[in-house]
Short mmCIF file of C-alpha atoms and ligand atoms in Angstrom, two decimals:
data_model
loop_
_atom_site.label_atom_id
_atom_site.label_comp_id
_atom_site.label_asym_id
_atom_site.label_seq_id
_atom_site.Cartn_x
_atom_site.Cartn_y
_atom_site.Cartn_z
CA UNK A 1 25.60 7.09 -134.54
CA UNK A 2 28.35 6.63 -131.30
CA UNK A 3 26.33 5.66 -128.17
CA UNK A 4 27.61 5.59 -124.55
CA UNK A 5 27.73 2.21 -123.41
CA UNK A 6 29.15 2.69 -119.57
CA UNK A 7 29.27 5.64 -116.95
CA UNK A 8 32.43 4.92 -114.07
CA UNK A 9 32.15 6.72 -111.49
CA UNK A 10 35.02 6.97 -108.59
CA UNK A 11 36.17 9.49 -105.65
CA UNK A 12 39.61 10.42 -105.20
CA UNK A 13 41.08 12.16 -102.24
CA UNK A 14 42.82 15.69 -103.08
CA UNK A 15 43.95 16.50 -99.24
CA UNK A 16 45.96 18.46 -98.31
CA UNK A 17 47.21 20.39 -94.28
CA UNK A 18 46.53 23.56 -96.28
CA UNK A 19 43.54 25.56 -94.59
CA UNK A 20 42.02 29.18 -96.23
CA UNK A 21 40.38 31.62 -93.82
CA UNK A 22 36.88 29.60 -93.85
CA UNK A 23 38.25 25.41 -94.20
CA UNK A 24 40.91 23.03 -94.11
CA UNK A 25 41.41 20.54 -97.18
CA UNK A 26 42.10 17.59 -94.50
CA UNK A 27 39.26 15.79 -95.88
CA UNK A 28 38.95 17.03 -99.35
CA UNK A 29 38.07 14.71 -101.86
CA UNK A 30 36.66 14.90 -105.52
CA UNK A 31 34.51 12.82 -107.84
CA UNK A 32 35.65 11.24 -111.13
CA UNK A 33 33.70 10.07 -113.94
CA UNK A 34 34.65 7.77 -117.01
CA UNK A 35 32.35 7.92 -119.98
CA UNK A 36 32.85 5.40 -122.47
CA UNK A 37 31.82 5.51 -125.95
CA UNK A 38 30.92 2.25 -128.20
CA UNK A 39 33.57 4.13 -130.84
CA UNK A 40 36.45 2.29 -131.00
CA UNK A 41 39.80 3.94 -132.49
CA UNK A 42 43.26 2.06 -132.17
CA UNK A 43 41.31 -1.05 -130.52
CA UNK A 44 39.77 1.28 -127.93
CA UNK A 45 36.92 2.60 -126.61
CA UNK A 46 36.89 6.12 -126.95
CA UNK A 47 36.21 7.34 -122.95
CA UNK A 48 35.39 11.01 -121.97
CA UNK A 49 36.90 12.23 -118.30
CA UNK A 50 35.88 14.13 -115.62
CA UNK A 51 36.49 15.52 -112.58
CA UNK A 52 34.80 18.32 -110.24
CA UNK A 53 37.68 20.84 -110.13
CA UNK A 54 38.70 21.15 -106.16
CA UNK A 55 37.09 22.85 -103.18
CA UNK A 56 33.74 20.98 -103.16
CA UNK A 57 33.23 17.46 -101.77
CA UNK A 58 32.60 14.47 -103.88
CA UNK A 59 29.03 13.90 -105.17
CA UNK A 60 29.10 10.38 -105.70
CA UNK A 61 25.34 10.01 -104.93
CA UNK A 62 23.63 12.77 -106.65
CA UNK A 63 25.96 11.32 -109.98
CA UNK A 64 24.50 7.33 -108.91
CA UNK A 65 21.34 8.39 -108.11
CA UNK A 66 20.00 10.43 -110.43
CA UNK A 67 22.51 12.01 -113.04
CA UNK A 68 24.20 8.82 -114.75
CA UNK A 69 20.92 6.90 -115.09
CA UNK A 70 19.61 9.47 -116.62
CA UNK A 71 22.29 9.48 -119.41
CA UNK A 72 22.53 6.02 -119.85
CA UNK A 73 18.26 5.79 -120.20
CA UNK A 74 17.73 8.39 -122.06
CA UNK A 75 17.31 7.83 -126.09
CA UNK A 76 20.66 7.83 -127.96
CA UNK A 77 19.64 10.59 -130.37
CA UNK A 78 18.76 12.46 -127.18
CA UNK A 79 22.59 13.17 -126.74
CA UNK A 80 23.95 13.40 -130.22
CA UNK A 81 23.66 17.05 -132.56
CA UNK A 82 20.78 17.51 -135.00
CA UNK A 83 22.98 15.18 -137.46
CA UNK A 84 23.84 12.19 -135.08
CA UNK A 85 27.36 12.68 -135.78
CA UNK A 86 28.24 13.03 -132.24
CA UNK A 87 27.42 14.26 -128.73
CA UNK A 88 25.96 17.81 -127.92
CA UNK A 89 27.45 18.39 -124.47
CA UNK A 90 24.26 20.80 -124.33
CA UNK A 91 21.41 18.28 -125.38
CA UNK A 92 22.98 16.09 -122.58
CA UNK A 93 22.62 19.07 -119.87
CA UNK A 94 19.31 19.15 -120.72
CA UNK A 95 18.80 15.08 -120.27
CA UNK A 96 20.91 15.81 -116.52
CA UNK A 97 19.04 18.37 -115.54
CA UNK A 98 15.66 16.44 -116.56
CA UNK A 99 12.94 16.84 -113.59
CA UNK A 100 15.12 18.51 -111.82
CA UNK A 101 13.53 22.04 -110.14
CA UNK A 102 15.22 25.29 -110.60
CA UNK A 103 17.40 27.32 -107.86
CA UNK A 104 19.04 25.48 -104.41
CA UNK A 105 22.56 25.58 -106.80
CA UNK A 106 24.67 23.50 -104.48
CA UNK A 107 26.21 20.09 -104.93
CA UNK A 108 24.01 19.23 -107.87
CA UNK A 109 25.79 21.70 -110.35
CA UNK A 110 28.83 20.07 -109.30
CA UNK A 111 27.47 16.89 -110.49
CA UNK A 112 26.58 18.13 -113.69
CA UNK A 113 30.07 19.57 -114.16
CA UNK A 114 31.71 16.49 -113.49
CA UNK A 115 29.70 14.77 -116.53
CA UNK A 116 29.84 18.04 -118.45
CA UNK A 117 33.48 17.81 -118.30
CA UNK A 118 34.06 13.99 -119.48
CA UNK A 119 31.62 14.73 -122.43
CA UNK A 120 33.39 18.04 -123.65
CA UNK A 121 36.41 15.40 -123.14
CA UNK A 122 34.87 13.24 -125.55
CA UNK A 123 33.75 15.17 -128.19
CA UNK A 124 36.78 16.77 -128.36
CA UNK A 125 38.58 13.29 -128.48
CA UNK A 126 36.21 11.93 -131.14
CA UNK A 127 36.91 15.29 -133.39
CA UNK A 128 40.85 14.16 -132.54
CA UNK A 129 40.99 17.48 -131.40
CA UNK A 130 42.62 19.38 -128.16
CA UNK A 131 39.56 20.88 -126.35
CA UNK A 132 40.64 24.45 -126.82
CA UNK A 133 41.09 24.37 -130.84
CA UNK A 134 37.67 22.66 -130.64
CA UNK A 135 35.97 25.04 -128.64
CA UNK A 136 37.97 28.43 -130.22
CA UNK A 137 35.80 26.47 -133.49
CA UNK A 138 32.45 25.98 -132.23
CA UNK A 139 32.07 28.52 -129.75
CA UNK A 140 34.98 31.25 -130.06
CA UNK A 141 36.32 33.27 -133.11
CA UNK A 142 38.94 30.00 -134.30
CA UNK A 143 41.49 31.63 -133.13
CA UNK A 144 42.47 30.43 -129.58
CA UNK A 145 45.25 32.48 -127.78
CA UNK A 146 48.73 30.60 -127.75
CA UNK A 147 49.18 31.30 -124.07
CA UNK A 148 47.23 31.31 -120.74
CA UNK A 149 48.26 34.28 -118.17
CA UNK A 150 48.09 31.65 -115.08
CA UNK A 151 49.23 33.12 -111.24
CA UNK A 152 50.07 30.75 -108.37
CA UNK A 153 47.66 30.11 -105.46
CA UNK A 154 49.09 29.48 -102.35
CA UNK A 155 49.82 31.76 -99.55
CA UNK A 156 47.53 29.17 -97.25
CA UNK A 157 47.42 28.83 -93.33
CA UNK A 158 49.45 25.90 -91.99
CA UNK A 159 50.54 24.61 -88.80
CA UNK A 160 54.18 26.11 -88.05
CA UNK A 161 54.05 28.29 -91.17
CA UNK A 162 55.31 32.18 -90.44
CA UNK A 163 56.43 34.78 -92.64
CA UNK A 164 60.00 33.12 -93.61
CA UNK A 165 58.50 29.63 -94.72
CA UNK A 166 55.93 32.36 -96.65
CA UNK A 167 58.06 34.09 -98.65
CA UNK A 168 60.29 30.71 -99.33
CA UNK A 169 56.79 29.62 -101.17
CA UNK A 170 56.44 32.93 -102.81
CA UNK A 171 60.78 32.60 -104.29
CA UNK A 172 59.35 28.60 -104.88
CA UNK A 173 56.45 30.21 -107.00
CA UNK A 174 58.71 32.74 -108.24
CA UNK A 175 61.74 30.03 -109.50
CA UNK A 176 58.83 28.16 -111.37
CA UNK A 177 57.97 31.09 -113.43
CA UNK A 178 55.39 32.36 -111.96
CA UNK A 179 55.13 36.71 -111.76
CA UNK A 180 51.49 37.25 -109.96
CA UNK A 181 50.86 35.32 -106.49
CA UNK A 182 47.94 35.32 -104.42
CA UNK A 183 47.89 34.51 -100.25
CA UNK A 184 45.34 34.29 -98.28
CA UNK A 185 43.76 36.48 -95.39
CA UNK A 186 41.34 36.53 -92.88
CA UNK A 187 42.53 33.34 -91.21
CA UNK A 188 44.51 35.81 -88.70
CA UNK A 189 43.61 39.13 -87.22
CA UNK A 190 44.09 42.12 -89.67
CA UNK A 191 47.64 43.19 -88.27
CA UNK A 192 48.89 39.70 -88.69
CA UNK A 193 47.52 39.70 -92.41
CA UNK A 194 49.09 43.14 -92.69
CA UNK A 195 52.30 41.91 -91.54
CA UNK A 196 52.04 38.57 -94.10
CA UNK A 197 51.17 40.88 -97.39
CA UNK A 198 54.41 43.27 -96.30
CA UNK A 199 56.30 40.15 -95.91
CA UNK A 200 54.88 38.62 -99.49
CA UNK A 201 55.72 42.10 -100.90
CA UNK A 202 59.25 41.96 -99.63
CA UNK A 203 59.67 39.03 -102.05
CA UNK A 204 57.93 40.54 -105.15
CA UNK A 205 59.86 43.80 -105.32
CA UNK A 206 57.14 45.43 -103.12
CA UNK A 207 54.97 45.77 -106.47
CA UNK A 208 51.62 45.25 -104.99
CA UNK A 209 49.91 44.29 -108.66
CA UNK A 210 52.29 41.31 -108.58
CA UNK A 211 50.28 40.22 -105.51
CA UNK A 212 46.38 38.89 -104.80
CA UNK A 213 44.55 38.20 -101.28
CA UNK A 214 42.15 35.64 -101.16
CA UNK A 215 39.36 36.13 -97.99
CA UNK A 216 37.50 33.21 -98.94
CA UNK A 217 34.60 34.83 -98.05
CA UNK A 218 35.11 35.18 -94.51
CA UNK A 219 34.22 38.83 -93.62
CA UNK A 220 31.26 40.54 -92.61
CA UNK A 221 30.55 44.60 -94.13
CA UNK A 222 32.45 46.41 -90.99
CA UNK A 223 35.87 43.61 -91.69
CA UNK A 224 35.68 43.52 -95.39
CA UNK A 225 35.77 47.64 -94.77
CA UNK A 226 38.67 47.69 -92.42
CA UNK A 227 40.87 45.22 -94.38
CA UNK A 228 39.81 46.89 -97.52
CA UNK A 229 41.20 50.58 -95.82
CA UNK A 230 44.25 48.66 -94.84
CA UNK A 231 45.08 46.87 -97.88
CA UNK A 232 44.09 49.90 -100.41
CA UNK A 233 48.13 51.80 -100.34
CA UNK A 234 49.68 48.39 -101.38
CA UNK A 235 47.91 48.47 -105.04
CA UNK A 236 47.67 44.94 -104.89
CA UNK A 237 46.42 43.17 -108.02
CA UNK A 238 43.02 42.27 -106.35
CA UNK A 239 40.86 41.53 -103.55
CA UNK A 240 39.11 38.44 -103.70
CA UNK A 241 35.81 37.23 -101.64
CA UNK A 242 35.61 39.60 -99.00
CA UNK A 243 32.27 38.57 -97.85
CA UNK A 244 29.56 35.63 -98.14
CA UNK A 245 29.52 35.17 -101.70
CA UNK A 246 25.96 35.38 -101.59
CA UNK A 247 25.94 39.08 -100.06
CA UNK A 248 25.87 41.12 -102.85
CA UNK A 249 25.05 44.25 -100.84
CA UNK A 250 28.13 43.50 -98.83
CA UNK A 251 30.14 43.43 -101.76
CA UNK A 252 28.40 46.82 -103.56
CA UNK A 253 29.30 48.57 -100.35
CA UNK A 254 32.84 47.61 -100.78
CA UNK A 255 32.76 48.66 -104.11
CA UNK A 256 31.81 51.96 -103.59
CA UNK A 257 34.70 52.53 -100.81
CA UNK A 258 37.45 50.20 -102.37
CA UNK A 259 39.13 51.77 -105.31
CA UNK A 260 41.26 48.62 -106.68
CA UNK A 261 40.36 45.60 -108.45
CA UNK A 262 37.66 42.98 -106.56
CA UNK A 263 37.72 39.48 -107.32
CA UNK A 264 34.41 37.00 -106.42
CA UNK A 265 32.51 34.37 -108.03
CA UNK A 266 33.93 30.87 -107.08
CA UNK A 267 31.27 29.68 -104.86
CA UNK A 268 28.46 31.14 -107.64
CA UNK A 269 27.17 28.03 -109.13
CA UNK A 270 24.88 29.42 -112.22
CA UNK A 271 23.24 31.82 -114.46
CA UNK A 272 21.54 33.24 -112.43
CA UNK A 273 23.70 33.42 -109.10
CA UNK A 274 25.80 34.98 -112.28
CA UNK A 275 23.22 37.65 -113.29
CA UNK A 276 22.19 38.55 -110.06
CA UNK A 277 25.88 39.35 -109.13
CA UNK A 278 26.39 41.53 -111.97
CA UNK A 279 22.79 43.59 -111.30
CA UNK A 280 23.26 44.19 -107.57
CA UNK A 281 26.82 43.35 -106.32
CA UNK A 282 28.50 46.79 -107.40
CA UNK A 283 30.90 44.94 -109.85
CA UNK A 284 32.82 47.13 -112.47
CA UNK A 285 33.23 45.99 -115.39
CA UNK A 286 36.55 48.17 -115.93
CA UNK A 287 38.33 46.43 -113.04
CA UNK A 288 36.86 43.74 -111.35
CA UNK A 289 37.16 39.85 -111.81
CA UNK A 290 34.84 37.07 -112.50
CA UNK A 291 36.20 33.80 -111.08
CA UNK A 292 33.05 31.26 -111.69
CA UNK A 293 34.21 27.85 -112.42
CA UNK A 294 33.44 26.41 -115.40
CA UNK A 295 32.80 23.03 -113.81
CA UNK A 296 31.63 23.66 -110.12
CA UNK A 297 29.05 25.46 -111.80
CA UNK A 298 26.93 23.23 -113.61
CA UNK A 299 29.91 22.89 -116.34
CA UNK A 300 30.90 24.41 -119.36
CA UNK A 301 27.29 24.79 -121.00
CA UNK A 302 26.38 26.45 -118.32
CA UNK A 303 29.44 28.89 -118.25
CA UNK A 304 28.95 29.57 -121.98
CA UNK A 305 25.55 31.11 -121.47
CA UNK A 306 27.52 32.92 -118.53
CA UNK A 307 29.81 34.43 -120.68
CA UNK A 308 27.13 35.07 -123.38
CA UNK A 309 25.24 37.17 -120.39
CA UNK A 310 28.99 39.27 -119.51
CA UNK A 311 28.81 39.95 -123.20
CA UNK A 312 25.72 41.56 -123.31
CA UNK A 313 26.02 43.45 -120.54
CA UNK A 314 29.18 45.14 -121.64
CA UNK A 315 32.09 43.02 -119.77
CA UNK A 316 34.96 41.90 -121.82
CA UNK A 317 35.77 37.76 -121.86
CA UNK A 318 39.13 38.99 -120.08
CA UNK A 319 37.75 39.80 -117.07
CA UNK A 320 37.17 36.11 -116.19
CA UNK A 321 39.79 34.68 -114.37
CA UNK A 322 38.27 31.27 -113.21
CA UNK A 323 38.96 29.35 -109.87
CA UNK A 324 40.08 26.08 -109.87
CA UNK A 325 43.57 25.45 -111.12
CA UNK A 326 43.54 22.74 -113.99
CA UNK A 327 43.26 21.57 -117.21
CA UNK A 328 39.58 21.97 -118.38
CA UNK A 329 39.44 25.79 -117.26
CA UNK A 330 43.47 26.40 -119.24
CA UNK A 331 41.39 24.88 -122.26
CA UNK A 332 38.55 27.31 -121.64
CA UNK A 333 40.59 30.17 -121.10
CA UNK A 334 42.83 29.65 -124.55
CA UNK A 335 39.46 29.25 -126.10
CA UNK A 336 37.55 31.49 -125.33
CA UNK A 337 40.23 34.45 -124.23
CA UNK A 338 39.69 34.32 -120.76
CA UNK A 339 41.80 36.32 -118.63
CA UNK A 340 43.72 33.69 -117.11
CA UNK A 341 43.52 31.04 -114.92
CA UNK A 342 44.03 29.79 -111.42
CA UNK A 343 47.27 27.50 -110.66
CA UNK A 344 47.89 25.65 -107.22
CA UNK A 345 51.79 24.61 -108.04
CA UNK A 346 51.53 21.07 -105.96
CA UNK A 347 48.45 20.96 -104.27
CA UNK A 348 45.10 19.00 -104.58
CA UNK A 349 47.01 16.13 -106.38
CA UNK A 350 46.52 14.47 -108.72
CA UNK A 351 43.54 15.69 -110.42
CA UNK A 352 45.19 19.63 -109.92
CA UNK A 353 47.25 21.48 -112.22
CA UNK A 354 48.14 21.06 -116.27
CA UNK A 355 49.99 18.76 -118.00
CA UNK A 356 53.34 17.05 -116.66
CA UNK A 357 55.21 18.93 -119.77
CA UNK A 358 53.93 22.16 -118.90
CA UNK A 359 56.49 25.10 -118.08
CA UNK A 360 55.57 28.00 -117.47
CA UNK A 361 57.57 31.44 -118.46
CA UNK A 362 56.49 34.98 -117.43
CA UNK A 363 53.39 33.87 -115.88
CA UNK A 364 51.53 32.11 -118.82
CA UNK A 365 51.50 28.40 -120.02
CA UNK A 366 50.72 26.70 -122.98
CA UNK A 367 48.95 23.79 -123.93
CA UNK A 368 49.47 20.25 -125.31
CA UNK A 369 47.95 19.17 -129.04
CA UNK A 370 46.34 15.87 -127.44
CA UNK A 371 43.07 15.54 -128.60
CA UNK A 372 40.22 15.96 -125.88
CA UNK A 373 41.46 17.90 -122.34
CA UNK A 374 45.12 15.92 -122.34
CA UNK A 375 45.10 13.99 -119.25
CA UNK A 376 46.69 11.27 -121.09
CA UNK A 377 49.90 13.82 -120.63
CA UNK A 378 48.96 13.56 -117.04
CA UNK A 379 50.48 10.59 -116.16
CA UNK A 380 49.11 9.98 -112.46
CA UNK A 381 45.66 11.16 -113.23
CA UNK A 382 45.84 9.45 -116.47
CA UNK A 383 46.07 6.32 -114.01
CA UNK A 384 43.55 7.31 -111.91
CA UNK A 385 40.66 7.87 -114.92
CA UNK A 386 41.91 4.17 -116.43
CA UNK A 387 42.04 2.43 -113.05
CA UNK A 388 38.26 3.61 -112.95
CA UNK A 389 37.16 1.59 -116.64
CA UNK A 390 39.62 -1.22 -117.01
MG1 MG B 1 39.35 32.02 -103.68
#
């Protein structure tokens, strides 16, 4: 019966002088978590990783305070499957989430996704498995897709950036093998956005579906409107957060004007933010995008009864795109048949992006046969998650 014997937990700073219509990453850091088992393969511990994707502070207390006591208190059958064999990343959300009162999803699902993360880690490990042929097994058809369609976010505000050092990012992008981009808007007035997408599109063979604009949630109804009138002729590939992700009547309104593909969901942080986006925020199922992240969101136990909801209520597993650019969600995504995934080429280092062998050609990337999530084949994360345990 494997027990955990020690919870690490560490903060690593991810900044960046990159800033989206709403923040700057100046400050931007990120919890990390070591779990580590009393299994011991090749005279090692066995030891679970995780990390709390990017765009959220670290949550060092909530994980001190509360979350990692509770794991390491808890009875040791309390985390293991009905057989004792190993552990049930779900029987341990319940443990987490012990006394804990519904609704206020903030940093607290972030929490959970950081330990959700390092325990999917380590059950995949302990199965000597790569995360995504264990998941396609236990919670997909077993057959995980070979490829993950991935498109390069970027496109930020920075100091000194116009539309030249722009489209040199986009032919960057473009050079690493990347097809789809996405920039960002609503950190400028509408004719300077206009005047960024026409440069962007001046890079991509002006074929808007090549090319996504990220708001970040920055608009209120009469904005989101205007930009949506403006950006409608350029067919781009979507329009993402227009408004407060919260405002679903916002986002039904623009819905019912907008005629292309809407994209929203990274700052919804559960079930129920999940459900209550798909009953009243005018989202169609034929065109629009989920982004949730599997790990800002209470983590991947919690996006599995997400996905489980999208199911029932007629939306197809491709629709989910999720935010966050790295290795857990390319796992998911293989797994499960997710749309794609996010990618930030070079930003929010180290604990950003997929493994140091990855290539990718005509947009999509594969993934590595390392047992667990692979971030021993990311070499300066690798060090990061080690320096935390040893
Ligand atoms: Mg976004």
């Amino acid at each position: 019966m494997p027990q955990i014997v020690a919870i690490h937990e560490g903060t690593v700073p991810i900044s960046s002088s990159i800033s989206n219509a709403y923040i700057s990453f100046r400050n931007m850091d990120c919890s990390i978590v070591a779990v580590v088992s009393d299994v011991i393969r090749n005279g090692r511990p066995v030891v679970g990783y995780g990390f709390h994707s990017n765009g959220r502070y670290s949550v060092g207390e909530i994980l001190r305070r509360r979350l990692i006591p509770r794991l390491l208190q808890a009875p040791p059958e309390d985390l293991l499957t009905e057989d004792g064999a190993t552990f049930d990343p779900a029987r341990a959300w319940a443990v987490l989430m012990r006394d804990e009162k519904p609704g206020g999803h903030g940093e607290r699902a972030v929490a959970v996704g950081v330990l959700d993360m390092a325990l999917f880690d380590l059950v995949a490990k302990l199965d000597e498995k790569p995360l995504y042929r264990w998941l396609a097994d236990h919670h997909g058809d077993g057959e995980p897709d070979a490829g993950v369609f991935v498109y390069a976010a970027g496109g930020y505000y920075a100091p000194g950036k116009g539309e030249r050092e722009l489209q040199d990012e986009i032919k960057g992008f473009l050079d690493l093998g990347y097809e789809v981009v996405k920039i960002k808007i609503g950190g400028a007035d509408l004719a300077e956005d206009r005047d960024r997408v026409e440069a962007a599109l001046a890079v991509l063979d002006g074929d808007g579906s090549r090319l996504a604009v990220d708001a970040n949630g920055r608009f209120d109804l009469d904005t989101a409107l205007r930009y949506g009138e403006a950006l409608e002729p350029y067919q781009l590939f979507w329009y993402e957060e227009p408004g407060d992700p919260l405002d679903f009547a916002l986002h039904a309104t623009l819905a019912e004007r907008y005629p292309g593909p809407l994209a929203t969901g990274e700052n919804l942080f559960s079930l129920t933010d999940a459900r209550n986006l798909l009953r009243y925020a005018g989202m169609r199922p034929d065109r629009d995008i989920i982004q949730i992240d599997p790990v800002l969101g209470y983590g991947l136990v919690e996006y599995l009864r997400i996905l489980h909801l999208l199911r029932r209520r007629g939306w197809s597993t491709r629709r989910c795109i999720p935010h966050g650019g790295h290795q857990f969600s390319l796992h998911i995504a293989a797994a499960l048949k997710l749309g794609g995934n996010e990618s930030y080429p070079g930003e929010f280092q180290p604990t950003g992006g997929f493994a140091d062998s990855a290539v990718v050609r005509g947009s999509r990337v594969g993934l590595t046969d390392t047992p667990g999530i692979g971030f021993e084949d990311k070499a300066k994360l690798h060090q990061v998650f080690r320096d935390l345990h040893s």
